[in-house]
Coordinates of C-alpha atoms in Angstrom, one line a residue:
M1 CA -76.9 -28.8 -68.7
T2 CA -73.2 -28.5 -67.8
L3 CA -72.1 -30.9 -70.5
L4 CA -74.1 -29.0 -73.1
A5 CA -72.7 -25.7 -72.0
D6 CA -69.1 -27.1 -72.2
L7 CA -69.7 -28.5 -75.7
L8 CA -71.2 -25.2 -77.0
S9 CA -68.4 -23.2 -75.4
T10 CA -65.8 -25.5 -77.1
V11 CA -67.4 -25.0 -80.5
F12 CA -68.1 -21.3 -80.2
E13 CA -65.4 -19.9 -78.0
R14 CA -63.4 -17.8 -80.6
R15 CA -62.0 -14.7 -79.2
Y16 CA -61.6 -11.6 -81.4
R17 CA -58.0 -11.0 -82.4
R18 CA -56.7 -8.2 -84.5
P19 CA -56.0 -9.2 -88.1
P20 CA -52.4 -10.3 -88.6
G21 CA -50.1 -8.3 -90.7
K22 CA -50.0 -4.6 -91.5
P23 CA -53.3 -2.9 -90.6
D24 CA -55.4 -1.2 -93.3
T25 CA -55.0 2.5 -92.5
R26 CA -57.9 3.8 -94.6
P27 CA -60.6 5.6 -92.7
I28 CA -63.1 3.3 -91.1
T29 CA -65.9 4.7 -93.2
E30 CA -64.0 3.7 -96.4
L31 CA -63.4 0.2 -95.0
A32 CA -67.1 -0.1 -94.3
D33 CA -68.0 1.0 -97.8
A34 CA -65.5 -1.5 -99.2
L35 CA -66.9 -4.4 -97.1
I36 CA -70.5 -3.9 -98.1
V37 CA -69.6 -4.4 -101.8
S38 CA -66.9 -7.0 -101.3
E39 CA -67.7 -10.4 -103.0
D40 CA -64.6 -12.2 -101.9
E41 CA -64.9 -14.0 -98.6
T42 CA -61.2 -13.7 -97.6
T43 CA -61.1 -10.1 -98.5
G44 CA -64.3 -9.5 -96.6
L45 CA -63.1 -11.2 -93.5
K46 CA -59.9 -9.1 -93.6
L47 CA -61.9 -5.9 -94.1
A48 CA -64.3 -6.8 -91.2
G49 CA -61.4 -7.5 -88.9
N50 CA -59.8 -4.2 -89.7
I51 CA -63.1 -2.3 -89.1
L52 CA -63.5 -3.9 -85.7
A53 CA -59.9 -3.1 -84.8
A54 CA -60.2 0.5 -86.0
F55 CA -63.5 0.9 -84.1
E56 CA -61.8 -0.1 -80.9
D57 CA -59.3 2.7 -81.3
L58 CA -61.8 5.4 -82.0
D59 CA -62.8 8.0 -79.4
D60 CA -66.4 8.9 -78.9
E61 CA -66.4 11.6 -81.6
G62 CA -64.9 9.1 -84.0
K63 CA -67.5 6.4 -83.1
L64 CA -70.3 8.9 -83.5
G65 CA -69.0 9.8 -87.0
F66 CA -68.9 6.1 -88.0
F67 CA -72.4 5.5 -86.8
R68 CA -73.7 8.5 -88.7
H69 CA -72.0 7.4 -91.9
V70 CA -73.4 3.9 -91.6
A71 CA -76.9 5.2 -90.8
Q72 CA -76.9 7.7 -93.7
A73 CA -74.9 6.0 -96.5
M74 CA -76.3 2.5 -96.0
N75 CA -80.0 3.4 -95.5
I76 CA -82.8 2.0 -97.7
D77 CA -83.6 3.8 -101.0
P78 CA -87.2 4.9 -100.8
E79 CA -87.7 5.1 -104.5
T80 CA -86.4 1.6 -105.1
L81 CA -88.6 0.4 -102.3
R82 CA -91.7 2.0 -103.9
T83 CA -90.8 0.6 -107.3
T84 CA -90.3 -3.0 -106.1
L85 CA -93.5 -2.8 -104.0
D86 CA -95.5 -1.7 -107.0
A87 CA -94.0 -4.5 -109.1
Y88 CA -94.9 -7.1 -106.4
E89 CA -98.5 -5.7 -106.2
R90 CA -98.9 -5.9 -109.9
A91 CA -97.4 -9.4 -110.3
P92 CA -96.7 -11.3 -107.0
S93 CA -94.0 -13.9 -107.6
K94 CA -90.9 -15.3 -106.0
A95 CA -88.8 -12.9 -108.0
S96 CA -90.8 -9.8 -107.4
Y97 CA -91.0 -10.6 -103.7
R98 CA -87.2 -11.2 -103.5
M99 CA -86.6 -7.8 -105.1
F100 CA -88.9 -6.1 -102.7
M101 CA -87.4 -7.8 -99.6
A102 CA -83.9 -6.8 -100.8
A103 CA -85.0 -3.2 -101.2
A104 CA -86.7 -3.2 -97.8
E105 CA -83.6 -4.2 -95.9
P106 CA -81.0 -1.4 -95.4
P107 CA -77.4 -2.4 -96.5
R108 CA -76.2 -1.6 -92.9
Q109 CA -77.9 -4.8 -91.7
E110 CA -75.7 -6.8 -94.1
L111 CA -72.7 -4.8 -92.9
I112 CA -73.4 -5.9 -89.3
R113 CA -73.8 -9.5 -90.5
R114 CA -70.5 -9.4 -92.3
L115 CA -68.7 -8.0 -89.3
N116 CA -70.1 -10.8 -87.2
R117 CA -68.3 -13.4 -89.5
V118 CA -65.1 -12.5 -87.8
P119 CA -64.3 -15.0 -85.0
G120 CA -65.2 -13.5 -81.6
A121 CA -67.0 -10.5 -83.2
T122 CA -70.3 -11.0 -81.5
R123 CA -69.0 -9.7 -78.2
M124 CA -67.6 -6.6 -80.0
L125 CA -70.9 -5.9 -81.8
V126 CA -72.7 -6.0 -78.5
G127 CA -70.2 -3.4 -77.2
M128 CA -70.7 -1.4 -80.4
R129 CA -74.4 -1.2 -79.8
A130 CA -73.8 -0.1 -76.2
D131 CA -71.7 2.8 -77.6
L132 CA -74.5 3.6 -80.1
L133 CA -77.1 3.7 -77.3
R134 CA -74.8 5.8 -75.2
L135 CA -73.9 8.3 -77.9
G136 CA -76.9 8.3 -80.2
G137 CA -79.1 10.6 -78.1
T138 CA -82.2 11.6 -79.9
E139 CA -80.8 11.6 -83.4
P140 CA -83.6 9.9 -85.5
E141 CA -81.2 8.3 -88.0
L142 CA -79.1 6.7 -85.2
A143 CA -82.3 5.5 -83.6
A144 CA -83.2 3.7 -86.9
L145 CA -79.7 2.2 -87.0
D146 CA -80.2 0.9 -83.5
L147 CA -83.4 -0.9 -84.7
D148 CA -81.2 -2.7 -87.2
F149 CA -78.9 -3.9 -84.4
R150 CA -81.8 -4.9 -82.3
H151 CA -83.5 -6.7 -85.2
L152 CA -80.4 -8.9 -85.7
F153 CA -79.7 -9.4 -82.0
V154 CA -83.2 -10.7 -81.4
S155 CA -82.3 -13.5 -83.8
W156 CA -78.7 -14.1 -82.7
F157 CA -79.7 -14.1 -79.0
N158 CA -82.7 -16.3 -79.5
L159 CA -83.6 -18.2 -76.3
G160 CA -82.9 -21.4 -78.1
F161 CA -79.2 -20.5 -78.2
L162 CA -78.9 -19.5 -74.6
V163 CA -77.4 -21.8 -72.0
L164 CA -78.4 -21.7 -68.3
R165 CA -75.5 -22.2 -66.0
P166 CA -75.3 -22.3 -62.2
I167 CA -72.8 -19.9 -60.7
T168 CA -71.1 -21.3 -57.6
W169 CA -68.2 -20.3 -55.4
E170 CA -66.1 -22.8 -57.5
S171 CA -66.9 -21.0 -60.8
P172 CA -64.0 -19.5 -62.7
A173 CA -62.6 -16.3 -61.1
N174 CA -63.3 -14.3 -64.2
I175 CA -67.0 -15.2 -64.1
L176 CA -67.2 -14.4 -60.4
D177 CA -65.5 -11.0 -61.0
R178 CA -68.2 -10.2 -63.6
I179 CA -71.0 -11.1 -61.2
I180 CA -69.5 -8.6 -58.7
A181 CA -69.2 -5.9 -61.4
Y182 CA -72.7 -6.5 -63.0
E183 CA -74.8 -6.8 -59.8
A184 CA -77.2 -3.9 -60.2
V185 CA -79.7 -4.4 -57.4
H186 CA -77.8 -5.0 -54.2
A187 CA -74.1 -4.2 -54.6
I188 CA -71.6 -6.9 -53.8
D189 CA -69.0 -5.1 -51.6
S190 CA -66.3 -7.7 -51.5
W191 CA -65.3 -11.3 -52.2
D192 CA -66.5 -12.2 -48.7
D193 CA -69.8 -10.7 -49.6
L194 CA -69.9 -12.7 -52.8
R195 CA -69.0 -15.9 -50.9
R196 CA -72.0 -15.4 -48.6
R197 CA -74.2 -15.2 -51.6
L198 CA -72.9 -18.3 -53.4
K199 CA -71.3 -20.8 -51.0
P200 CA -73.9 -21.6 -48.3
A201 CA -76.1 -24.6 -49.0
D202 CA -79.2 -22.4 -49.0
R203 CA -78.0 -20.0 -51.7
R204 CA -78.1 -20.4 -55.5
C205 CA -77.2 -18.2 -58.5
F206 CA -78.0 -18.9 -62.2
A207 CA -77.0 -17.0 -65.4
F208 CA -77.7 -17.2 -69.1
F209 CA -74.7 -17.4 -71.4
H210 CA -74.5 -17.3 -75.2
P211 CA -72.1 -19.8 -76.9
A212 CA -70.4 -16.9 -78.8
M213 CA -69.8 -15.1 -75.4
P214 CA -69.1 -18.1 -73.1
D215 CA -67.4 -16.1 -70.3
E216 CA -69.9 -13.1 -70.3
P217 CA -73.1 -13.6 -68.4
L218 CA -76.1 -11.9 -70.2
I219 CA -78.4 -11.9 -67.1
F220 CA -78.2 -13.6 -63.7
V221 CA -80.5 -14.1 -60.8
E222 CA -79.5 -14.6 -57.1
V223 CA -81.7 -17.0 -55.1
A224 CA -82.2 -17.5 -51.4
L225 CA -83.8 -20.7 -50.1
T226 CA -85.8 -19.9 -47.0
Q227 CA -88.5 -21.1 -44.7
G228 CA -91.4 -18.8 -45.3
L229 CA -91.5 -15.3 -46.9
P230 CA -88.6 -12.9 -46.2
S231 CA -89.6 -9.4 -45.2
S232 CA -86.3 -7.6 -45.6
I233 CA -83.1 -7.8 -47.6
Q234 CA -81.1 -7.0 -44.4
S235 CA -82.1 -10.4 -42.9
L236 CA -81.6 -12.2 -46.1
L237 CA -78.0 -11.0 -46.6
A238 CA -77.0 -10.6 -42.9
E239 CA -73.4 -11.5 -42.3
D240 CA -74.3 -13.4 -39.1
R241 CA -77.3 -15.3 -40.4
A242 CA -77.3 -19.1 -39.8
P243 CA -77.5 -21.0 -43.1
F244 CA -79.6 -24.2 -43.1
L245 CA -80.0 -27.3 -45.3
A246 CA -81.5 -26.6 -48.7
E247 CA -83.7 -29.7 -48.2
D248 CA -85.4 -27.9 -45.3
A249 CA -86.5 -24.9 -47.5
D250 CA -90.1 -24.4 -48.6
T251 CA -89.6 -21.1 -50.4
A252 CA -87.3 -19.9 -53.2
V253 CA -86.7 -16.2 -53.2
F254 CA -85.4 -14.3 -56.3
Y255 CA -83.9 -11.3 -54.6
S256 CA -81.7 -9.9 -57.4
I257 CA -82.0 -10.0 -61.2
S258 CA -79.3 -8.1 -63.1
N259 CA -78.9 -7.5 -66.8
C260 CA -75.2 -7.6 -67.7
Q261 CA -74.8 -6.2 -71.2
A262 CA -75.8 -2.7 -72.0
G263 CA -75.6 -3.6 -75.7
L264 CA -78.5 -6.0 -75.2
A265 CA -80.9 -3.5 -73.8
S266 CA -84.5 -4.3 -74.8
I267 CA -83.6 -7.9 -75.6
S268 CA -85.6 -9.7 -73.0
F269 CA -84.2 -12.7 -71.1
G270 CA -85.7 -12.3 -67.6
N271 CA -89.0 -14.1 -68.2
S272 CA -87.3 -17.2 -69.5
L273 CA -84.6 -17.0 -66.9
I274 CA -87.0 -17.1 -64.0
K275 CA -89.1 -20.0 -65.5
Q276 CA -86.0 -22.1 -66.2
V277 CA -84.6 -21.5 -62.7
V278 CA -87.9 -22.5 -61.2
S279 CA -87.8 -25.7 -63.2
E280 CA -84.2 -26.4 -62.2
L281 CA -84.9 -25.8 -58.5
S282 CA -88.1 -27.8 -58.6
K283 CA -86.3 -30.8 -59.9
E284 CA -83.5 -30.5 -57.3
L285 CA -85.7 -29.7 -54.2
D286 CA -89.1 -31.2 -54.1
G287 CA -89.8 -29.4 -50.8
L288 CA -90.1 -26.1 -52.5
K289 CA -93.7 -25.0 -52.7
T290 CA -93.4 -21.2 -53.0
F291 CA -91.5 -19.1 -55.6
V292 CA -91.4 -15.3 -54.9
T293 CA -89.2 -12.3 -55.4
L294 CA -88.0 -9.8 -52.9
S295 CA -88.0 -6.8 -55.2
P296 CA -87.2 -3.1 -55.0
I297 CA -89.8 -0.5 -55.8
P298 CA -87.6 1.9 -57.6
G299 CA -90.2 4.5 -58.7
L300 CA -92.0 5.0 -55.4
V301 CA -90.2 8.0 -54.0
K302 CA -90.2 9.8 -57.3
W303 CA -93.9 9.1 -57.7
L304 CA -94.6 10.3 -54.1
G305 CA -92.9 13.6 -55.0
E306 CA -94.8 14.0 -58.2
T307 CA -98.1 13.4 -56.4
G308 CA -97.2 15.8 -53.5
Q309 CA -97.4 13.1 -50.8
D310 CA -95.8 13.6 -47.4
W311 CA -94.2 10.4 -46.1
D312 CA -92.1 9.1 -43.3
A313 CA -89.9 6.0 -43.9
S314 CA -90.1 5.1 -40.2
D315 CA -93.9 5.0 -40.3
T316 CA -94.2 1.3 -41.4
A317 CA -98.0 1.3 -41.7
Q318 CA -98.0 4.5 -43.8
M319 CA -95.2 3.2 -46.1
R320 CA -97.0 -0.1 -46.7
E321 CA -100.2 1.7 -47.6
L322 CA -98.4 4.1 -49.9
A323 CA -96.4 1.3 -51.6
A324 CA -99.5 -0.8 -52.1
N325 CA -101.5 2.2 -53.6
Y326 CA -98.6 3.0 -55.9
L327 CA -98.1 -0.6 -57.1
V328 CA -101.9 -1.2 -57.7
H329 CA -103.0 2.1 -59.0
A330 CA -100.1 4.2 -60.5
K331 CA -100.1 3.8 -64.3
A332 CA -97.8 5.2 -67.0
G333 CA -98.1 4.9 -70.8
S334 CA -100.4 2.3 -72.3
D335 CA -102.1 2.0 -69.0
L336 CA -99.2 -0.2 -67.7
P337 CA -97.8 0.1 -64.1
Y338 CA -95.7 3.1 -63.5
D339 CA -93.1 1.0 -61.7
P340 CA -90.6 -0.8 -64.1
V341 CA -90.0 -3.8 -61.9
A342 CA -93.8 -4.2 -61.5
R343 CA -94.2 -4.1 -65.3
F344 CA -91.6 -6.8 -65.6
H345 CA -92.9 -9.3 -63.1
L346 CA -96.6 -8.8 -63.8
G347 CA -95.9 -9.1 -67.5
N348 CA -94.3 -12.5 -66.7
G349 CA -97.4 -13.8 -64.9
A350 CA -96.6 -13.0 -61.3
I351 CA -98.9 -11.2 -58.8
I352 CA -98.2 -8.7 -56.1
H353 CA -98.2 -10.8 -53.0
A354 CA -97.0 -8.7 -50.1
V355 CA -95.4 -5.3 -49.3
H356 CA -92.9 -4.7 -46.6
A357 CA -91.7 -1.5 -44.9
Q358 CA -88.1 -1.0 -43.6
A359 CA -87.2 -3.8 -45.9
D360 CA -84.2 -2.1 -47.6
I361 CA -82.6 0.5 -45.3
S362 CA -79.6 1.0 -47.5
D363 CA -79.0 4.5 -48.9
K364 CA -80.2 3.3 -52.3
G365 CA -83.3 1.6 -50.8
L366 CA -84.3 4.6 -48.8
S367 CA -83.8 7.1 -51.7
Q368 CA -85.7 5.0 -54.3
S369 CA -88.5 3.5 -52.3
G370 CA -88.4 4.8 -48.7
G371 CA -87.1 1.4 -47.6
T372 CA -90.1 -0.6 -48.9
M373 CA -89.9 -3.8 -50.9
V374 CA -92.4 -6.2 -52.5
N375 CA -92.9 -9.9 -53.0
Y376 CA -94.1 -10.9 -56.4
L377 CA -95.5 -14.4 -56.3
Y378 CA -94.9 -16.9 -59.2
D379 CA -97.7 -19.5 -58.8
L380 CA -96.7 -22.1 -61.4
S381 CA -100.3 -23.2 -61.9
N382 CA -101.5 -19.7 -62.8
I383 CA -98.6 -18.0 -64.5
A384 CA -100.1 -18.4 -68.0
Q385 CA -103.5 -17.3 -67.0
N386 CA -102.2 -14.3 -65.0
H387 CA -100.0 -13.2 -68.0
A388 CA -102.9 -13.4 -70.4
E389 CA -105.3 -11.5 -68.1
F390 CA -102.7 -8.8 -67.4
T391 CA -101.9 -8.4 -71.0
N392 CA -105.5 -8.1 -72.1
T393 CA -107.0 -6.0 -69.3
K394 CA -104.0 -4.2 -67.8
K395 CA -105.6 -4.9 -64.4
V396 CA -102.9 -5.3 -61.7
P397 CA -103.2 -8.7 -60.0
A398 CA -102.6 -8.6 -56.3
S399 CA -103.4 -10.5 -53.1
S400 CA -106.4 -9.6 -51.0
E401 CA -104.0 -8.2 -48.4
V402 CA -102.3 -5.9 -50.9
L403 CA -105.6 -4.8 -52.4
A404 CA -106.9 -3.9 -48.9
L405 CA -103.8 -1.8 -48.2
A406 CA -104.1 -0.1 -51.6
G407 CA -107.7 1.0 -51.1
T408 CA -110.2 1.4 -53.9
E409 CA -109.1 4.9 -54.9
A410 CA -105.8 6.0 -56.2
L411 CA -103.8 9.0 -54.9
A412 CA -103.8 11.9 -57.3
L413 CA -101.6 10.7 -60.1
P414 CA -99.2 12.9 -62.2
K415 CA -100.2 13.6 -65.7
E416 CA -98.7 11.1 -68.2
R417 CA -95.5 12.5 -69.7

């Protein structure tokens, strides 16, 4: 795995550098218009490099203007699309199909492809989409432009291209610095805190990387090797806890999964990440029998407010019942679970295994979930079956203990928004 990662990094590690020589001072919109019609590869690369350099220097208003120009000026031509579709319906052939496909693809997709020809441009295009998502708001044309970015990124960041790497205390400092910055579930407060999560023998961390962005993790998971199920994040991350030999562990706990790139929103890696990490750990430690998460319940407090429930975080029995009821019964659009973390893990084939009160007493944990957390169980022999049943029936799979806590009737649910 490490050798493959190093080879791919050597081949693909090409950082973006501004084009040499005098910059092209034409407006970025004119550069984009010129690039989309350019037929000379050398000229096209120079134009693309100048566009990327110019975009870096734009303020938010300038970026928004660029996005609007690309969305409007490089859209599909509906009349041409209708004409080519009619021609294909009348006489299906390779030529008529090619003409229809060309008309169906907006020129802005080709613009993005040509920008990506510049060495190191992939990283910048991911950042460009992050700006688009941040600035686009509810503008329909910019939402359509985002679909073009997403369509291309789904191919470029295909799981076949991703490389799973272990992150250790010996990893390069720039990678460790990004792990600190990107941790989105349980903040890493210092380098000492990071060391406690990476260096002990009973701790692991894995991340997906893309060969075109070899020093930028796309998503990472932190793992604790334990004996039995953990019931709180405090005990799992305690400064004074006593580490033990990894060979003595019977449980692998995924306690934090963080997406790192805002520009890759809605490009899903988490499912494959967990499955590959399970595979790696199973090969390394044959004593591991149980694979679970210790997950937050981020929508619980909000839902309790919407349903008018009174609750007391110090009442552990009440909080466990409320959390179980919420996880099993609360639904949002398309009859899927209201909680986003539940949607993710249940959609991956896990089941709700246990709920814990006073499990995260940090300010964030109390404000989001009243301190409760949940174990999602990944039973390797049933993942595929659980995934299929959940997808087809939308029924929330849970242990008998959780179902008993949840009861058979849901609390009064808020109307779907």
